[in-house]
GROMACS .gro file of C-alpha atoms in nm:
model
  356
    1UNK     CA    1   0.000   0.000   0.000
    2UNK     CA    2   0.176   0.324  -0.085
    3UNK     CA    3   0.166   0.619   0.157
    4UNK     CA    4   0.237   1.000   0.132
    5UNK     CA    5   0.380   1.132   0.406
    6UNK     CA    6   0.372   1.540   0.453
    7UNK     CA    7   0.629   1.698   0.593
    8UNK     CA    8   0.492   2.057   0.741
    9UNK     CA    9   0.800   2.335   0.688
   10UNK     CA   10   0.823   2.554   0.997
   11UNK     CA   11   0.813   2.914   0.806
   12UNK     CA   12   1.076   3.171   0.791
   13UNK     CA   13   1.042   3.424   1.050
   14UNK     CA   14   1.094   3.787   0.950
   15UNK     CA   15   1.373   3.976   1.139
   16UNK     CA   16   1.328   4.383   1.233
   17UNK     CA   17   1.660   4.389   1.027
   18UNK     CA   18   1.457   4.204   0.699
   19UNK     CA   19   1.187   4.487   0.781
   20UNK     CA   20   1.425   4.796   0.781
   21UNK     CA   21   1.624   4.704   0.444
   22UNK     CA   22   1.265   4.703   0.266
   23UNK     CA   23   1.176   5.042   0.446
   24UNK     CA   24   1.510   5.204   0.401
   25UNK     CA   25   1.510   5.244   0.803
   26UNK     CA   26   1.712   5.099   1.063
   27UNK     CA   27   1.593   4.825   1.279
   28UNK     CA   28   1.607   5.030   1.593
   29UNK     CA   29   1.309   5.260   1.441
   30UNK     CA   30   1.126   4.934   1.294
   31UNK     CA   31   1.118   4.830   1.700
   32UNK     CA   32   1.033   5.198   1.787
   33UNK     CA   33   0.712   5.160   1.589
   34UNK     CA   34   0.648   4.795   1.664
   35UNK     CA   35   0.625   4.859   2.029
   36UNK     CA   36   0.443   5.187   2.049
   37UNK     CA   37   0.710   5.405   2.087
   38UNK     CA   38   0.770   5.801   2.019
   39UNK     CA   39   1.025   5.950   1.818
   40UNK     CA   40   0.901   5.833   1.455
   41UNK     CA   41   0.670   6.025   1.219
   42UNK     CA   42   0.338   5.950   1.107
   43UNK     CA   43   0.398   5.874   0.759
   44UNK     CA   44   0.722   5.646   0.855
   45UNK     CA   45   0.535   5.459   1.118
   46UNK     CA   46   0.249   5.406   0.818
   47UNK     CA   47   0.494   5.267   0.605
   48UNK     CA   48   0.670   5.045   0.851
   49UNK     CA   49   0.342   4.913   0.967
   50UNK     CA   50   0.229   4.797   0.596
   51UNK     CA   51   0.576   4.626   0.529
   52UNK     CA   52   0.580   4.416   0.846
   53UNK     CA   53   0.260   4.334   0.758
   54UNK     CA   54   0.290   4.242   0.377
   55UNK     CA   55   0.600   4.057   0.480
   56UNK     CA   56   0.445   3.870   0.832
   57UNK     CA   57   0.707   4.078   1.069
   58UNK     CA   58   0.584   3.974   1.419
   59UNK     CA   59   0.848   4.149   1.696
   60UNK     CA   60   1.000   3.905   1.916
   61UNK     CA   61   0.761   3.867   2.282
   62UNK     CA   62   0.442   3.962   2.039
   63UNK     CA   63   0.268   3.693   2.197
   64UNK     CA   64   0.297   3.764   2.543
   65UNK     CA   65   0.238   4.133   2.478
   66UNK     CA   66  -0.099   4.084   2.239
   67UNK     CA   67  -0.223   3.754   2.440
   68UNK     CA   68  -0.219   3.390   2.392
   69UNK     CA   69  -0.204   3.385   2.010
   70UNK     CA   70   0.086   3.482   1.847
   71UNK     CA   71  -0.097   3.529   1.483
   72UNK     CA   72  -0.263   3.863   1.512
   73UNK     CA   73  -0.264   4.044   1.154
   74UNK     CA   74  -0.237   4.346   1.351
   75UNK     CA   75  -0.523   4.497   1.142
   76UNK     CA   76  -0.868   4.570   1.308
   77UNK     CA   77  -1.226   4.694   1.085
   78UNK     CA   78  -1.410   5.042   1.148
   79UNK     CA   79  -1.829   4.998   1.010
   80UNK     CA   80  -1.896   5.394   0.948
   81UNK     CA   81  -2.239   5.416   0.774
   82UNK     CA   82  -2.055   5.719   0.564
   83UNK     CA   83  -1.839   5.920   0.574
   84UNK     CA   84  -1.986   6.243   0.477
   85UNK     CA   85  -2.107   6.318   0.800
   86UNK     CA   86  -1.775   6.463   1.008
   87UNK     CA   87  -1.885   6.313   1.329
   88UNK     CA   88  -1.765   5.964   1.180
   89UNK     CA   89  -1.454   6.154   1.000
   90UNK     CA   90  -1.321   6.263   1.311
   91UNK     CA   91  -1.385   5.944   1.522
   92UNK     CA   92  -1.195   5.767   1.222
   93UNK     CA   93  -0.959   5.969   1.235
   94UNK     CA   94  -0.900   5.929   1.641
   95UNK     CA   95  -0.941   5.554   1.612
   96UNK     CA   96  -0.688   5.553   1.325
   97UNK     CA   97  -0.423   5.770   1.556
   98UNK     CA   98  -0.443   5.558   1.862
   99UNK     CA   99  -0.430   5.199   1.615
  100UNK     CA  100  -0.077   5.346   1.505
  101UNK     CA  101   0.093   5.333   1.846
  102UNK     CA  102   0.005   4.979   1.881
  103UNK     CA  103   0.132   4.863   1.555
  104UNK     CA  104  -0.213   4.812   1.412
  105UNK     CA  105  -0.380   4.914   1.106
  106UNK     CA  106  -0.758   4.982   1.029
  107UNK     CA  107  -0.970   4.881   0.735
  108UNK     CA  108  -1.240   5.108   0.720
  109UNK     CA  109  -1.603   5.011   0.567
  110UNK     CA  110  -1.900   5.226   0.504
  111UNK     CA  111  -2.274   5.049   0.505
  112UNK     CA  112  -2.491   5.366   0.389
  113UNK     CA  113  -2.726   5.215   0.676
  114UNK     CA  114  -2.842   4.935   0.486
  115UNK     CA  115  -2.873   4.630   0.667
  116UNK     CA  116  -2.782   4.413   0.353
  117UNK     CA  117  -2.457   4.626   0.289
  118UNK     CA  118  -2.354   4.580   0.701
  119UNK     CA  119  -2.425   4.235   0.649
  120UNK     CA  120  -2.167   4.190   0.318
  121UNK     CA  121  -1.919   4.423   0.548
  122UNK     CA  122  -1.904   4.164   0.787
  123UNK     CA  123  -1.870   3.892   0.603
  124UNK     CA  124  -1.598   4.123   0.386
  125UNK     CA  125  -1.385   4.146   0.760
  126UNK     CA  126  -1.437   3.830   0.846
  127UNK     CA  127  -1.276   3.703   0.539
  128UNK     CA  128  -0.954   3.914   0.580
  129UNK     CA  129  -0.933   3.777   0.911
  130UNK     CA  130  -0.909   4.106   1.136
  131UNK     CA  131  -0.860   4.094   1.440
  132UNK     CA  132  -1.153   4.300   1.568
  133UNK     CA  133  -1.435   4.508   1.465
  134UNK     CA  134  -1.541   4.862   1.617
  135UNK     CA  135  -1.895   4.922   1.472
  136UNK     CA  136  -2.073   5.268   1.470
  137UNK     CA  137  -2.317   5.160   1.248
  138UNK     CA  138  -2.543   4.907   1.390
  139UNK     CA  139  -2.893   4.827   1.360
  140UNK     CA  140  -3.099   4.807   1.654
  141UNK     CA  141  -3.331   4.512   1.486
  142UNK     CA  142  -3.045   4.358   1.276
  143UNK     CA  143  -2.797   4.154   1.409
  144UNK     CA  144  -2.663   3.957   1.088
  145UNK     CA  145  -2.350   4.127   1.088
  146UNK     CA  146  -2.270   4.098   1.475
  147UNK     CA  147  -2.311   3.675   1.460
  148UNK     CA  148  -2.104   3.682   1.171
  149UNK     CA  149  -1.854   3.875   1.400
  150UNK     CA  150  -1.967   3.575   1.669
  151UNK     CA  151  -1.943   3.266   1.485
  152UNK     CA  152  -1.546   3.408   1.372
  153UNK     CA  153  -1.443   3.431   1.737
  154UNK     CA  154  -1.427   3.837   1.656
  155UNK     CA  155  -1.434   4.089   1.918
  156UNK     CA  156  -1.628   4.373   1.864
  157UNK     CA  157  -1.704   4.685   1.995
  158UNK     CA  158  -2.037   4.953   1.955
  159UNK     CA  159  -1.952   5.300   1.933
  160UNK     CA  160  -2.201   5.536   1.957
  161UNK     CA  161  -2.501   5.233   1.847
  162UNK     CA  162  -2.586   4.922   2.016
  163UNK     CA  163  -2.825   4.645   1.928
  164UNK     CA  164  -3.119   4.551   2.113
  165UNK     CA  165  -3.008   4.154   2.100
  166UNK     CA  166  -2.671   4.080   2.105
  167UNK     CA  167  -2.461   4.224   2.411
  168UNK     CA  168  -2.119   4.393   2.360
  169UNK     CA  169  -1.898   4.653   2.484
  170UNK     CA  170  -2.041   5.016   2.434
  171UNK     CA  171  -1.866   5.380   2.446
  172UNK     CA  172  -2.113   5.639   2.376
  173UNK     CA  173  -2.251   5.901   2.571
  174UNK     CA  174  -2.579   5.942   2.754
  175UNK     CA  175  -2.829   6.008   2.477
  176UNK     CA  176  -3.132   6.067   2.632
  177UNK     CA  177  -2.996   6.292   2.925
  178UNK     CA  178  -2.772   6.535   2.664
  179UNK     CA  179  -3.130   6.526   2.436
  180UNK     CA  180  -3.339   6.664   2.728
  181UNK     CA  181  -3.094   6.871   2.835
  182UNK     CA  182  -3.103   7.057   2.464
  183UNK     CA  183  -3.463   7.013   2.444
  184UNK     CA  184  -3.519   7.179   2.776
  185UNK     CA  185  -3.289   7.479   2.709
  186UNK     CA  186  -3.474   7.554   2.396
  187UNK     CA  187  -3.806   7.520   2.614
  188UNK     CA  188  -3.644   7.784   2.805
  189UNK     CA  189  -3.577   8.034   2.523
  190UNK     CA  190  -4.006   8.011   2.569
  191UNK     CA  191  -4.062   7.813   2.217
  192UNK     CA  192  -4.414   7.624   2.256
  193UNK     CA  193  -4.406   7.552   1.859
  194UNK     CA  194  -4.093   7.258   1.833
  195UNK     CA  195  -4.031   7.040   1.575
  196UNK     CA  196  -3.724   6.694   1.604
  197UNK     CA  197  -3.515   6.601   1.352
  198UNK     CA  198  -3.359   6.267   1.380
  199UNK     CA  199  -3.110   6.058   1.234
  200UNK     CA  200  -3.274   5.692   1.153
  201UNK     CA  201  -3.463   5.531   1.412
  202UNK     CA  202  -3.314   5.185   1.368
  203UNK     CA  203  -3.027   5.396   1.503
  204UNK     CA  204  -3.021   5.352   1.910
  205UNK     CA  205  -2.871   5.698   1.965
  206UNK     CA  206  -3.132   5.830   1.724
  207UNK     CA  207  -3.422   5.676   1.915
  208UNK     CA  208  -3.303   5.816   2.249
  209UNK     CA  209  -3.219   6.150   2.145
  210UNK     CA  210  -3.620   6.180   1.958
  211UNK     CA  211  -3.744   6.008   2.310
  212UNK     CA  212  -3.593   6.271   2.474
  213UNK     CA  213  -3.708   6.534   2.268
  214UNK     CA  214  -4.085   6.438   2.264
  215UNK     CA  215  -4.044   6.379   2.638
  216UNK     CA  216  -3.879   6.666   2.780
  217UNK     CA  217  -4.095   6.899   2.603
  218UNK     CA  218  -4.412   6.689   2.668
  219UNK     CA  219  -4.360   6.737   3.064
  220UNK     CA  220  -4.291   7.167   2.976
  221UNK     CA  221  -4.679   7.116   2.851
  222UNK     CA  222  -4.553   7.126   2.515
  223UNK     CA  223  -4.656   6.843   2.258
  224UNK     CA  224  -4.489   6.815   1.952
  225UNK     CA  225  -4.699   6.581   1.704
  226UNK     CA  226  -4.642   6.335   1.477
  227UNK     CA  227  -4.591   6.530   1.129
  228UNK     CA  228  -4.341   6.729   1.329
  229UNK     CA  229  -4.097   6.423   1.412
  230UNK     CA  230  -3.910   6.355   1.107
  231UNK     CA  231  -3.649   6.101   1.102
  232UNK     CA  232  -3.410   6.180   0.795
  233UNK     CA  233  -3.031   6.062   0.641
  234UNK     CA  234  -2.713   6.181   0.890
  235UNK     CA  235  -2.617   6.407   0.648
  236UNK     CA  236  -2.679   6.777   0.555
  237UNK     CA  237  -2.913   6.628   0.227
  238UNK     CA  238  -3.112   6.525   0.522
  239UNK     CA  239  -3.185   6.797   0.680
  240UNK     CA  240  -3.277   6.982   0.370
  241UNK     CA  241  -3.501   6.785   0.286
  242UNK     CA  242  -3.666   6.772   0.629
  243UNK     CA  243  -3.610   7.121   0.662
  244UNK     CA  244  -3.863   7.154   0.319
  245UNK     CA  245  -4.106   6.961   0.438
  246UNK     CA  246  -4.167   7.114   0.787
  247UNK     CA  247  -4.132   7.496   0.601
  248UNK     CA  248  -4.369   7.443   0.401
  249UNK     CA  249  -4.648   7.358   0.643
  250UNK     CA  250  -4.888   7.570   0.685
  251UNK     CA  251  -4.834   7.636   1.054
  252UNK     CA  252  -4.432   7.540   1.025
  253UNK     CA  253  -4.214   7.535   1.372
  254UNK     CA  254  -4.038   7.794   1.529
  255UNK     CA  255  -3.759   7.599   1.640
  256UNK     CA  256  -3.649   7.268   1.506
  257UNK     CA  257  -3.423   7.047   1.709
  258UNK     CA  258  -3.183   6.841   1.582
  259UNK     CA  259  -3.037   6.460   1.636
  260UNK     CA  260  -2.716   6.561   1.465
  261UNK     CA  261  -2.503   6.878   1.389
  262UNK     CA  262  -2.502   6.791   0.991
  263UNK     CA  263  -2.848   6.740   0.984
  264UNK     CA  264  -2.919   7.109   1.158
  265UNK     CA  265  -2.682   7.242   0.916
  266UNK     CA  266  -2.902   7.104   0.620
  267UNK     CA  267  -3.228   7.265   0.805
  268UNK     CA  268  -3.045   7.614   0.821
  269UNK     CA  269  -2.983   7.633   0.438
  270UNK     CA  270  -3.289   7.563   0.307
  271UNK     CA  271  -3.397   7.797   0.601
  272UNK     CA  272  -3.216   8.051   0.454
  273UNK     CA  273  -3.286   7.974   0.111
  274UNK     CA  274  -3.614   8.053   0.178
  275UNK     CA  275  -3.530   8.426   0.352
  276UNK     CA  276  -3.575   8.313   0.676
  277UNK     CA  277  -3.339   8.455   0.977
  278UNK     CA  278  -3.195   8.233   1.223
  279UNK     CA  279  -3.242   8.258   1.514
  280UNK     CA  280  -3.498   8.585   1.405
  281UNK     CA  281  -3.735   8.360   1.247
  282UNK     CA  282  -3.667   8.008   1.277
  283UNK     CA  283  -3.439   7.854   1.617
  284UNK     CA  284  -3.232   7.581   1.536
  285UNK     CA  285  -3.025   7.355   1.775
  286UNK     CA  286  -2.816   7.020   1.691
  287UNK     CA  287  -2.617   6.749   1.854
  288UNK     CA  288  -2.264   6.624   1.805
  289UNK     CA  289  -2.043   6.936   1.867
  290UNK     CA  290  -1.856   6.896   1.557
  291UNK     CA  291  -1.581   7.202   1.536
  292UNK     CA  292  -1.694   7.368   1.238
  293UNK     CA  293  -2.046   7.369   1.386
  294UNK     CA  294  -1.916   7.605   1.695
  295UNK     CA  295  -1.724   7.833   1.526
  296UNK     CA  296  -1.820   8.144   1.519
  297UNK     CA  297  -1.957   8.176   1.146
  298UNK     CA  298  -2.214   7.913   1.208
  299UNK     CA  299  -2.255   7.914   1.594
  300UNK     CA  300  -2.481   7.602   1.683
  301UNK     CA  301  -2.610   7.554   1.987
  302UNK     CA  302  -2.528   7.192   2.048
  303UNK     CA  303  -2.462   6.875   2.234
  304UNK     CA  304  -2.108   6.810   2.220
  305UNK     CA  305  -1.960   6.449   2.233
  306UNK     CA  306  -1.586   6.384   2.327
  307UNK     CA  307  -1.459   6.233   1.978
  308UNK     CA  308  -1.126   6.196   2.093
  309UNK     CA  309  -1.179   6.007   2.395
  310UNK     CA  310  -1.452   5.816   2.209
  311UNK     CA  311  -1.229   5.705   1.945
  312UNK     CA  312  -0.924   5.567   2.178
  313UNK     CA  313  -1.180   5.436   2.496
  314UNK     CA  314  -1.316   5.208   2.203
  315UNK     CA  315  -0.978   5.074   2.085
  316UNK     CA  316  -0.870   5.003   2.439
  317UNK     CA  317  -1.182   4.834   2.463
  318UNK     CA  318  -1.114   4.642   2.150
  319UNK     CA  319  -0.759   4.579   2.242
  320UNK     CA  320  -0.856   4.425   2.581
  321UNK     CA  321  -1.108   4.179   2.408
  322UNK     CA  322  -0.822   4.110   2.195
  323UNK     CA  323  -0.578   3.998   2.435
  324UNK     CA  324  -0.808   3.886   2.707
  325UNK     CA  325  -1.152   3.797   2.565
  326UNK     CA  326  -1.394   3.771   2.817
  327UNK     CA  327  -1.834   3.740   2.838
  328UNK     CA  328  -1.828   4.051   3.112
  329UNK     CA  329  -1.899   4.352   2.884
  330UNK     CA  330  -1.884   4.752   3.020
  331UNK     CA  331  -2.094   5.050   2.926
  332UNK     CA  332  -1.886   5.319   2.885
  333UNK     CA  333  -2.061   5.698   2.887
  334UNK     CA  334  -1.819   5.954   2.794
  335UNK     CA  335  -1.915   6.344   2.919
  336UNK     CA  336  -2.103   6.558   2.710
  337UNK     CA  337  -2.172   6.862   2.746
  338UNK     CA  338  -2.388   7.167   2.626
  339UNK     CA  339  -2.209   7.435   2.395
  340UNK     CA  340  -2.405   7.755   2.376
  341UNK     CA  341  -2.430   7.916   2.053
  342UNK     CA  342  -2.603   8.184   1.842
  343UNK     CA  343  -2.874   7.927   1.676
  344UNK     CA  344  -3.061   7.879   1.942
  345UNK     CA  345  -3.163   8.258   2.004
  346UNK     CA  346  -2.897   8.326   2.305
  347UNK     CA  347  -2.708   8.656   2.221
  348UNK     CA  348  -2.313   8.596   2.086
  349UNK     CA  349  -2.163   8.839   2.414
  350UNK     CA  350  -2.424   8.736   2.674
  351UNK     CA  351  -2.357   8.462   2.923
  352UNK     CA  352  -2.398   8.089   2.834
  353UNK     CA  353  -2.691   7.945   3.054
  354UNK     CA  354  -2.592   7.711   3.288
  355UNK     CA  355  -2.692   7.316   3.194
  356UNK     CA  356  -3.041   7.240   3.314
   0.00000   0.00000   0.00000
């Protein structure tokens, strides 16, 4: 009877020094970058990072430092739903940042909040083997894409989103409370005719901030009905076209409040498309406390969210299910807080008013 035997062939192991000769570095700075360490530019440490990875570099005591397996690709996935909106920009951007000091890259993936495209996104990741997932764009009723995640042994993490079925670790801040605490300083600027503006409500962060809304103003006395809850696309498209509809009621608001800063920047161009004044004529606050949105030639009154420690709480996060995964998950609510602006009807060089 004949018999093939198979011999396995232990592979070659990639040296620092193998590392620096493709890079045009020396191997000191290939171990600087490997191990987190200052002293080596942005666009060097980039480079470095893609070479040990094209070539399998893995520094010597990887194991020990990244956990029990010493395979890591050293590449984790970021689910945006887009990228127009800059509130996803900038937490890229911050998750991207803190990645790079631990010698790991990020493939990011947009889903344009369809449940289908999340769905192909995971399976996408999954397939490139990554070793972790932070996910801002779940959906509350869809959990396709999170068992895919499951089933692969992935860690992920919710940023911003969570799903109602499937527990996980969660950065965000408190939605509802940062919602009624805009609603309620708008209800004390004396407006009795309100009208929300949300992101979608498959969103959970959407949901809560409308809840809040309705809520708040609902124990002031003030009800604001159902043709004046609109639920629109996170982008400034969206709250144009929200913006149109409620304008052209015959009884339209006199404030609108908004679930995101884009979205009140789409409601105050068609506003003043149409001649309208802001805050003269039509009040408009939003949430998210993007940077451009507080300057002082736009001036929104918002709720602003702590990208930056957003963005590196959720890689730690990530990083610790990484090394150490684990069934205990945390909630972890970063501090908001309320930025004052011009939108809203306060006056530029009068005081802010104090959080409710």
């Amino acid at each position: 009877m004949n018999s093939t035997v198979e011999t396995a062939v232990r592979p070659h192991r990639v040296s620092a020094a193998e590392v620096a000769r493709v890079c045009g570095v020396s191997a000191a700075t290939v171990s600087y970058v490997m191990n987190g360490k200052g002293g080596v530019s942005q666009e060097t440490r980039r480079h470095i990072i893609k070479v040990a990875n094209e070539l399998g570099f893995r520094p010597a005591g990887h194991a020990k430092k990244q956990g029990d397996d010493p395979h890591l690709n050293r590449v984790v996935g970021l689910i945006l739903p887009n990228i127009v909106n800059h509130m996803y920009t900038g937490w890229a951007e911050g998750i991207i940042s803190a990645t790079a000091r631990e010698g790991f890259e990020v493939f990011v993936a947009t889903t344009r909040d369809d449940p289908d495209t999340l769905a192909q996104v995971a399976a996408t990741l999954a397939a490139r083997n990554v070793d972790g997932v932070i996910i801002a764009a779940t959906l509350r009723e869809d959990s396709r894409a999170l068992r895919t995640f499951r089933q692969r042994r992935i860690p992920y993490i919710y940023l911003s989103r969570r799903s109602d079925h499937l527990p996980g670790d969660f950065v965000g801040i408190d939605d509802f409370r940062a919602a009624s605490q805009l609603m309620q300083h708008m209800l004390d600027h004396g407006y009795q005719e309100i009208a929300t503006v949300i992101g979608p409500r498959f969103s959970t962060a959407s949901l809560a901030r409308e809840q809040a809304f309705v809520g708040t103003a609902a124990a002031q006395g003030v009800v604001i009905t159902g043709e004046r809850k609109i639920s629109t696309r996170l982008n400034r498209d969206g709250g144009r076209v929200a913006a149109e509809k409620l304008l052209a009621s015959p009884n339209p608001p006199r404030a609108i409040v908004c679930g995101s800063d884009e979205i009140a920047i789409g409601v105050m161009e068609h506003a003043l498309e149409l001649g309208l004044r802001i805050p003269e004529d039509l009040a408009v606050a939003g949430s998210d406390g993007l940077p451009h949105s507080r300057s002082a030639l736009i001036g929104l009154t918002t709720i602003v969210q702590p990208v930056q420690e957003m963005a590196e709480k959720s890689f730690e996060l990530l990083l610790a299910q990484i090394t150490k995964p684990g069934n205990v998950f945390t909630h972890t609510f970063c501090k908001h807080h309320l930025h004052i602006g011009r939108t809203c009807g306060c006056k530029p060089d009068g005081p802010p008013k104090p959080e409710p």
